[in-house]
Short mmCIF file of C-alpha atoms in Angstrom, two decimals:
data_model
loop_
_atom_site.label_atom_id
_atom_site.label_comp_id
_atom_site.label_asym_id
_atom_site.label_seq_id
_atom_site.Cartn_x
_atom_site.Cartn_y
_atom_site.Cartn_z
CA MET A 1 -20.21 170.04 198.81
CA ALA A 2 -18.83 171.53 195.82
CA ASN A 3 -18.57 169.22 192.74
CA ALA A 4 -15.19 167.51 192.55
CA THR A 5 -13.20 168.01 189.22
CA ASP A 6 -10.25 165.66 189.86
CA LYS A 7 -9.13 162.81 191.95
CA ASN A 8 -7.42 165.05 194.53
CA VAL A 9 -10.91 166.38 195.69
CA THR A 10 -12.69 164.41 198.22
CA CYS A 11 -16.19 163.10 198.17
CA VAL A 12 -18.80 160.97 199.55
CA VAL A 13 -21.34 159.94 196.92
CA ASP A 14 -20.82 159.96 193.11
CA ALA A 15 -22.90 163.30 193.04
CA ASP A 16 -19.96 165.11 194.56
CA CYS A 17 -17.87 164.18 191.45
CA GLU A 18 -18.22 166.51 188.19
CA GLY A 19 -19.11 164.61 184.87
CA THR A 20 -18.69 160.91 184.57
CA ARG A 21 -16.51 160.52 187.49
CA LEU A 22 -17.41 158.23 190.18
CA CYS A 23 -16.70 158.23 194.11
CA TYR A 24 -14.22 156.01 195.40
CA THR A 25 -13.97 156.06 199.05
CA GLY A 26 -12.81 153.76 201.91
CA PHE A 27 -10.70 151.27 199.45
CA ASP A 28 -7.57 149.93 200.15
CA TRP A 29 -5.93 150.62 196.93
CA LEU A 30 -6.70 154.49 197.21
CA GLU A 31 -3.75 156.78 198.21
CA GLU A 32 -6.27 159.31 199.54
CA GLU A 33 -9.35 158.38 201.79
CA SER A 34 -11.59 159.20 198.76
CA ALA A 35 -11.32 160.40 195.10
CA CYS A 36 -13.14 161.10 192.04
CA LEU A 37 -11.91 158.84 189.57
CA CYS A 38 -12.96 157.78 186.02
CA ASP A 39 -14.88 154.52 185.75
CA THR A 40 -12.42 151.75 186.72
CA TRP A 41 -14.87 149.01 185.50
CA HIS A 42 -14.94 150.17 182.03
CA GLY A 43 -11.33 151.35 182.20
CA TRP A 44 -12.09 154.75 180.70
CA THR A 45 -9.13 157.68 181.28
CA GLY A 46 -8.09 161.23 180.51
CA GLU A 47 -9.06 164.24 181.62
CA ASN A 48 -12.79 163.73 180.48
CA CYS A 49 -12.88 160.01 181.06
CA ASP A 50 -13.49 159.66 177.53
CA GLU A 51 -10.29 157.76 176.41
CA TYR A 52 -9.54 153.99 176.34
CA GLY A 53 -7.65 152.63 178.88
CA VAL A 54 -6.21 149.08 179.57
CA GLY A 55 -9.84 148.05 181.05
CA SER A 56 -11.38 149.31 178.09
CA ILE A 57 -9.28 147.39 175.40
CA TYR A 58 -9.77 144.21 177.81
CA HIS A 59 -13.79 144.68 177.55
CA LEU A 60 -13.52 145.37 173.82
CA VAL A 61 -11.50 142.22 173.24
CA SER A 62 -13.35 139.91 175.27
CA THR A 63 -16.62 140.98 174.11
CA GLY A 64 -15.57 140.83 170.50
CA ILE A 65 -14.47 137.24 171.23
CA THR A 66 -17.64 136.13 172.84
CA LEU A 67 -19.79 138.16 170.23
CA VAL A 68 -18.11 136.23 167.23
CA LEU A 69 -18.90 132.91 169.09
CA GLY A 70 -22.45 134.21 169.76
CA ILE A 71 -22.83 134.71 165.94
CA PHE A 72 -21.54 131.38 165.39
CA ALA A 73 -24.03 129.79 167.82
CA PHE A 74 -27.11 131.95 166.20
CA GLY A 75 -26.11 130.94 162.55
CA PHE A 76 -25.32 127.22 163.73
CA ALA A 77 -28.78 126.98 165.26
CA LEU A 78 -30.65 128.86 162.20
CA TYR A 79 -28.97 126.50 159.94
CA THR A 80 -29.84 123.46 161.68
CA LEU A 81 -33.64 124.72 161.84
CA ILE A 82 -33.58 125.52 158.07
CA LYS A 83 -32.12 121.89 157.46
CA ILE A 84 -34.91 120.35 159.35
CA LYS A 85 -37.57 122.29 157.57
CA GLN A 86 -36.12 121.43 154.30
CA GLN A 87 -36.06 117.73 155.20
CA GLY A 88 -39.75 117.77 156.35
CA LYS A 89 -38.77 116.70 159.82
CA PHE A 90 -39.97 120.01 161.61
CA GLU A 91 -42.56 118.76 164.13
CA ARG A 92 -43.42 119.48 167.50
CA ASN A 93 -41.17 117.46 169.84
CA SER A 94 -38.77 118.14 172.81
CA SER A 95 -35.74 118.36 170.15
CA VAL A 96 -37.37 121.01 168.15
CA VAL A 97 -38.54 123.09 171.14
CA THR A 98 -34.90 122.92 172.35
CA LEU A 99 -33.48 123.95 169.47
CA ILE A 100 -35.70 126.88 169.23
CA LEU A 101 -34.75 127.59 172.70
CA CYS A 102 -31.20 127.57 171.62
CA LEU A 103 -31.96 130.09 168.61
CA ILE A 104 -33.55 132.41 170.88
CA THR A 105 -31.02 132.36 173.43
CA SER A 106 -28.34 133.29 171.12
CA THR A 107 -30.28 135.84 170.03
CA THR A 108 -30.45 137.57 173.42
CA PHE A 109 -26.77 136.76 174.18
CA LEU A 110 -25.89 138.55 170.80
CA LEU A 111 -27.94 141.78 171.91
CA TRP A 112 -26.34 141.41 175.35
CA ARG A 113 -22.83 141.42 174.08
CA LEU A 114 -23.79 144.24 171.33
CA ALA A 115 -25.08 146.33 174.43
CA LYS A 116 -21.74 145.70 176.16
CA LEU A 117 -19.62 146.90 173.09
CA ALA A 118 -22.29 150.11 173.10
CA VAL A 119 -21.72 150.87 176.78
CA VAL A 120 -17.86 150.66 176.25
CA VAL A 121 -17.71 152.70 173.11
CA THR A 122 -19.71 155.71 174.65
CA PRO A 123 -18.07 157.10 177.77
CA ASP A 124 -19.55 160.27 177.25
CA ARG A 125 -22.74 158.75 178.61
CA ALA A 126 -21.64 157.35 181.60
CA GLY A 127 -23.30 158.81 184.59
CA GLU A 128 -26.50 159.97 182.71
CA GLU A 129 -28.80 157.65 185.14
CA LEU A 130 -28.80 157.50 188.88
CA ALA A 131 -29.56 154.02 190.41
CA THR A 132 -29.16 151.80 193.50
CA ASP A 133 -26.01 149.74 193.45
CA ASN A 134 -25.13 147.11 196.04
CA GLY A 135 -27.71 148.84 198.32
CA ILE A 136 -26.00 152.33 197.66
CA LYS A 137 -28.35 154.71 196.44
CA ASN A 138 -27.99 157.20 193.69
CA ARG A 139 -24.83 155.68 191.89
CA LYS A 140 -23.84 157.01 188.45
CA ASN A 141 -24.88 154.15 185.75
CA HIS A 142 -24.74 154.16 181.91
CA PRO A 143 -28.24 154.32 180.50
CA ILE A 144 -27.68 151.47 177.88
CA SER A 145 -25.89 149.30 180.83
CA LEU A 146 -29.02 150.11 183.15
CA PHE A 147 -31.90 149.52 180.80
CA VAL A 148 -30.65 147.24 178.35
CA GLU A 149 -27.51 145.16 179.13
CA LYS A 150 -28.42 144.15 182.27
CA PRO A 151 -31.91 143.12 181.52
CA LEU A 152 -30.35 141.09 178.64
CA ILE A 153 -28.08 139.16 181.09
CA GLY A 154 -30.97 138.29 183.26
CA ILE A 155 -33.13 136.95 180.21
CA THR A 156 -30.04 135.22 178.35
CA ILE A 157 -29.29 133.35 181.69
CA ALA A 158 -32.73 132.15 182.28
CA LEU A 159 -33.12 130.91 178.72
CA ALA A 160 -30.00 129.30 178.74
CA VAL A 161 -30.44 127.18 181.80
CA GLY A 162 -33.86 126.13 180.13
CA ALA A 163 -32.09 125.31 177.12
CA ILE A 164 -29.79 123.34 178.93
CA LEU A 165 -32.15 121.43 181.14
CA ASN A 166 -34.17 120.56 178.00
CA ILE A 167 -31.38 118.52 176.46
CA SER A 168 -31.66 115.93 179.06
CA ILE A 169 -35.52 115.93 178.34
CA VAL A 170 -34.72 115.12 174.72
CA TRP A 171 -32.60 112.24 176.07
CA ILE A 172 -35.32 110.77 178.17
CA ASP A 173 -37.62 111.04 175.15
CA THR A 174 -35.24 109.37 172.82
CA SER A 175 -34.67 106.51 175.04
CA ALA A 176 -38.39 106.19 175.38
CA ARG A 177 -38.77 105.97 171.77
CA ILE A 178 -35.98 103.64 171.16
CA SER A 179 -36.99 100.89 173.42
CA LYS A 180 -40.82 101.91 172.49
CA MET A 181 -41.97 101.99 176.17
CA LYS A 182 -45.75 103.03 176.24
CA LYS A 183 -46.26 101.69 179.91
CA GLY A 184 -44.71 100.20 182.75
CA GLY A 185 -42.45 101.14 185.66
CA ARG A 186 -39.60 102.47 183.52
CA ILE A 187 -41.73 105.02 181.58
CA ARG A 188 -43.29 106.10 184.62
CA THR A 189 -39.85 106.68 185.96
CA PHE A 190 -38.83 108.47 182.90
CA ASN A 191 -41.93 110.52 182.98
CA THR A 192 -41.49 111.66 186.68
CA PHE A 193 -37.81 112.77 185.86
CA ARG A 194 -39.44 114.93 182.86
CA LYS A 195 -41.69 116.46 185.17
CA ILE A 196 -39.44 117.35 187.78
CA THR A 197 -36.80 118.64 185.14
CA LEU A 198 -39.64 120.81 183.49
CA ALA A 199 -40.61 122.31 187.11
CA ALA A 200 -36.84 123.11 187.70
CA GLU A 201 -37.01 125.22 184.40
CA VAL A 202 -40.11 126.86 185.53
CA LEU A 203 -38.70 127.75 188.95
CA TRP A 204 -35.34 129.00 187.44
CA VAL A 205 -37.36 131.39 185.41
CA LEU A 206 -39.31 132.75 188.58
CA ALA A 207 -36.09 132.75 190.40
CA CYS A 208 -34.63 135.20 187.54
CA ILE A 209 -37.56 137.42 187.56
CA ILE A 210 -37.55 137.85 191.26
CA VAL A 211 -34.20 137.96 192.27
CA PHE A 212 -32.23 139.63 189.41
CA PRO A 213 -33.96 142.97 189.38
CA ILE A 214 -33.61 143.09 193.22
CA ALA A 215 -29.96 141.85 193.55
CA ALA A 216 -28.57 140.36 190.51
CA SER A 217 -25.49 139.62 192.44
CA TYR A 218 -27.32 137.06 194.86
CA LEU A 219 -28.66 135.25 191.70
CA PHE A 220 -25.60 133.13 191.07
CA PHE A 221 -26.20 131.84 194.60
CA VAL A 222 -29.62 130.80 193.82
CA GLY A 223 -28.31 129.48 190.48
CA SER A 224 -25.71 127.07 191.83
CA LEU A 225 -28.85 124.83 193.06
CA PHE A 226 -30.01 124.89 189.55
CA LEU A 227 -26.85 124.34 188.06
CA LEU A 228 -26.35 121.19 190.42
CA ILE A 229 -29.91 120.00 189.02
CA ILE A 230 -28.50 120.53 185.60
CA ALA A 231 -25.58 118.12 186.58
CA VAL A 232 -27.84 115.59 188.02
CA SER A 233 -30.14 115.77 185.07
CA PHE A 234 -27.44 115.26 182.61
CA LEU A 235 -25.80 112.38 184.43
CA TYR A 236 -29.19 110.60 185.16
CA GLY A 237 -30.57 111.18 181.72
CA ARG A 238 -27.01 109.76 180.29
CA SER A 239 -26.68 106.96 182.33
CA LYS A 240 -30.38 105.78 181.54
CA ILE A 241 -30.14 106.40 177.64
CA VAL A 242 -26.45 105.00 177.56
CA GLY A 243 -27.37 101.81 179.38
CA LEU A 244 -30.43 101.26 177.09
CA LEU A 245 -28.45 101.68 174.21
CA THR A 246 -25.45 99.60 175.38
CA SER A 247 -28.02 96.82 176.06
CA LEU A 248 -29.72 97.13 172.49
CA LYS A 249 -26.76 97.71 170.48
CA GLY A 250 -25.15 94.62 168.73
CA SER A 251 -21.22 94.21 167.91
CA GLY A 252 -19.25 96.58 166.15
CA GLU A 253 -19.84 99.90 164.92
CA SER A 254 -23.63 100.82 164.97
CA GLY A 255 -25.90 103.78 165.34
CA TYR A 256 -26.13 103.34 169.00
CA ASP A 257 -22.22 103.76 169.38
CA THR A 258 -22.40 107.06 167.39
CA LEU A 259 -25.51 108.36 169.80
CA ILE A 260 -23.42 107.24 172.91
CA ARG A 261 -20.49 109.03 171.58
CA GLN A 262 -22.31 112.26 170.98
CA MET A 263 -24.19 112.22 174.52
CA ASN A 264 -20.59 111.77 176.10
CA LYS A 265 -19.27 114.67 174.31
CA THR A 266 -22.23 116.70 175.07
CA THR A 267 -22.16 115.88 178.71
CA VAL A 268 -18.61 116.84 179.09
CA GLY A 269 -19.09 120.00 176.87
CA VAL A 270 -22.14 121.10 178.99
CA LEU A 271 -20.86 120.19 182.47
CA PHE A 272 -17.32 122.09 181.53
CA GLY A 273 -19.38 125.18 180.39
CA ALA A 274 -21.67 125.17 183.46
CA ALA A 275 -18.56 124.79 186.08
CA VAL A 276 -16.97 127.96 184.34
CA LEU A 277 -20.56 129.77 184.47
CA LEU A 278 -20.69 128.71 188.03
CA GLY A 279 -17.18 129.48 189.13
CA GLY A 280 -17.15 132.86 187.30
CA GLY A 281 -20.52 133.98 188.67
CA GLY A 282 -19.98 132.72 192.09
CA ALA A 283 -16.93 134.45 192.19
CA TYR A 284 -17.97 137.88 190.54
CA SER A 285 -20.89 137.65 193.03
CA ILE A 286 -18.68 137.61 195.98
CA ILE A 287 -16.68 140.56 194.55
CA SER A 288 -19.66 142.40 193.86
CA ILE A 289 -21.49 141.92 197.12
CA GLN A 290 -18.33 143.68 198.90
CA ASP A 291 -18.76 146.23 196.04
CA TRP A 292 -16.81 145.98 192.58
CA ARG A 293 -15.22 149.15 193.22
CA SER A 294 -13.19 147.94 196.11
CA ALA A 295 -11.74 145.19 193.66
CA CYS A 296 -11.36 147.49 190.51
CA GLU A 297 -7.94 149.66 191.05
CA GLU A 298 -7.16 152.40 188.72
CA GLY A 299 -5.48 151.60 185.45
CA LYS A 300 -5.56 147.65 185.75
CA ILE A 301 -7.57 144.70 184.76
CA CYS A 302 -9.57 143.67 187.85
CA SER A 303 -10.73 140.31 189.23
CA ALA A 304 -14.30 141.64 188.96
CA MET A 305 -13.80 142.12 185.30
CA ALA A 306 -12.24 138.67 184.69
CA THR A 307 -14.83 136.62 186.61
CA ASN A 308 -17.67 138.56 185.18
CA GLU A 309 -16.28 137.70 181.76
CA LEU A 310 -16.40 134.05 182.61
CA ILE A 311 -20.31 134.22 182.84
CA SER A 312 -20.51 134.83 179.13
CA VAL A 313 -17.69 132.21 178.13
CA GLY A 314 -19.36 129.48 180.33
CA LEU A 315 -22.70 130.37 178.79
CA ILE A 316 -21.77 130.45 175.25
CA ILE A 317 -19.82 127.09 175.54
CA THR A 318 -22.82 125.23 176.81
CA LEU A 319 -25.12 126.77 174.16
CA ILE A 320 -22.79 125.68 171.41
CA THR A 321 -22.43 122.19 172.87
CA CYS A 322 -26.30 121.90 173.26
CA ILE A 323 -26.62 123.15 169.45
CA TRP A 324 -24.07 120.55 168.26
CA PHE A 325 -25.70 117.75 169.94
CA LEU A 326 -29.15 118.87 168.28
CA TYR A 327 -27.41 119.23 164.86
CA GLN A 328 -25.58 115.81 165.13
CA VAL A 329 -29.10 114.08 166.09
CA SER A 330 -30.66 115.50 163.18
CA VAL A 331 -28.95 116.73 160.24
CA GLY A 332 -25.55 115.17 160.98
CA ASN A 333 -26.66 111.58 161.71
CA ALA A 334 -29.15 111.79 158.86
CA SER A 335 -26.10 112.54 156.41
CA THR A 336 -24.08 109.86 157.89
CA LYS A 337 -26.67 107.44 157.51
CA ARG A 338 -27.35 108.35 153.70
CA SER A 339 -23.61 108.13 152.94
CA LYS A 340 -23.15 104.70 154.66
CA SER A 341 -26.15 103.47 152.68
CA SER A 342 -24.76 104.66 149.54
CA SER A 343 -21.47 103.01 150.33
CA LYS A 344 -23.13 99.72 150.94
CA LEU A 345 -24.91 99.73 147.67
CA ILE A 346 -21.98 100.30 145.82
CA LYS A 347 -19.98 97.53 147.70
CA GLY A 348 -23.07 95.28 147.47
CA ALA A 349 -23.26 94.79 151.08
CA THR A 350 -26.61 93.43 152.52
CA ASN A 351 -26.52 93.22 156.21
CA ASP A 352 -30.23 94.18 156.64
CA SER A 353 -30.05 93.35 160.32
CA LEU A 354 -27.37 96.03 161.43
CA THR A 355 -28.75 98.46 158.82
CA MET A 356 -32.15 98.25 160.40
CA GLN A 357 -30.49 98.57 163.81
CA ASN A 358 -28.72 101.65 162.92
CA HIS A 359 -31.55 103.25 161.56
CA THR A 360 -33.44 102.77 164.78
CA ALA A 361 -30.90 104.55 166.79
CA VAL A 362 -30.42 107.47 164.51
CA ASP A 363 -34.21 107.94 163.77
CA ALA A 364 -35.17 107.69 167.52
CA ALA A 365 -33.13 110.61 168.39
CA SER A 366 -34.06 112.60 165.36
CA PHE A 367 -36.62 115.06 164.87
CA SER A 368 -38.88 113.03 162.78
CA ASN A 369 -40.21 111.41 165.93
CA PRO A 370 -42.74 113.25 168.16
CA SER A 371 -42.17 113.74 171.89
CA ILE A 372 -43.98 111.41 174.22
#
């Protein structure tokens, strides 16, 4: 079949279309049986498909917003690590490991968003590579999208879930340190939970390695199980440590109250972000399995675009929430503790019992304690 030069020429596969145009065939929104159109996912338009349409502007704006949030997450994590180093608290424990994991995740997240921007602003390179898409062979692909953006998506999601799961391990380690449990049934229960969580992290990474390269659209169906594990992990870890802190704290405001509030806020933020991630990822997977081209009508912002972007939004929400908690239990609480101590010295207050209690709660959750 001769190469098609415009949307009025019929086609069967992408190779039938000239330049960067793609073959759209058998979709309800098409006026013709088939047509060679500009890439409706990226929203390019014009005679040579090198102009920005509504979809392109949407991608530039949404990606730009998440890129700014990614820069904030990276800077926040790096700043926290630097402060920990300056305070001489940089030791090998679950908190430090989790923060480093958050820093690496924010780095890959930034690279992912930059790669997406690079794709959108280089329409002339679309179609340089042929690859299998949704079981359909030899579909035109943008080389940056195929070899850079898509691998970074898989890596970022794998790392992010590991970082999120690790927060619950930080909570369990904190509860063990606070109660100074070195033996007995409770610490064995906590250690079992810790091992199960770590095993879930390993299984998730393996699932990403195996499933994502073969069928990325199915990853979120597998991921829904791990997001359920995250929910259970967070709720279990929170219930244990909050119960422990509540039983230990005295009357009035204390370091335990502060830690409980921080954990409650972290739980809400992470579960909300995970819900956005699961909702967007699940909806996009369903659309993608049916073929995203069927949902992306020419000249419009399609449902596939919107649900796909929710993946990055949910992910960055959970990531920033985790970094915020790790900052609070290290730099934030330490600063608050010093400020309160100075205020007490000025006022001549000498409540040694309460001061010791506050320090125990803050220090147990801080980076100055090694993991069990």
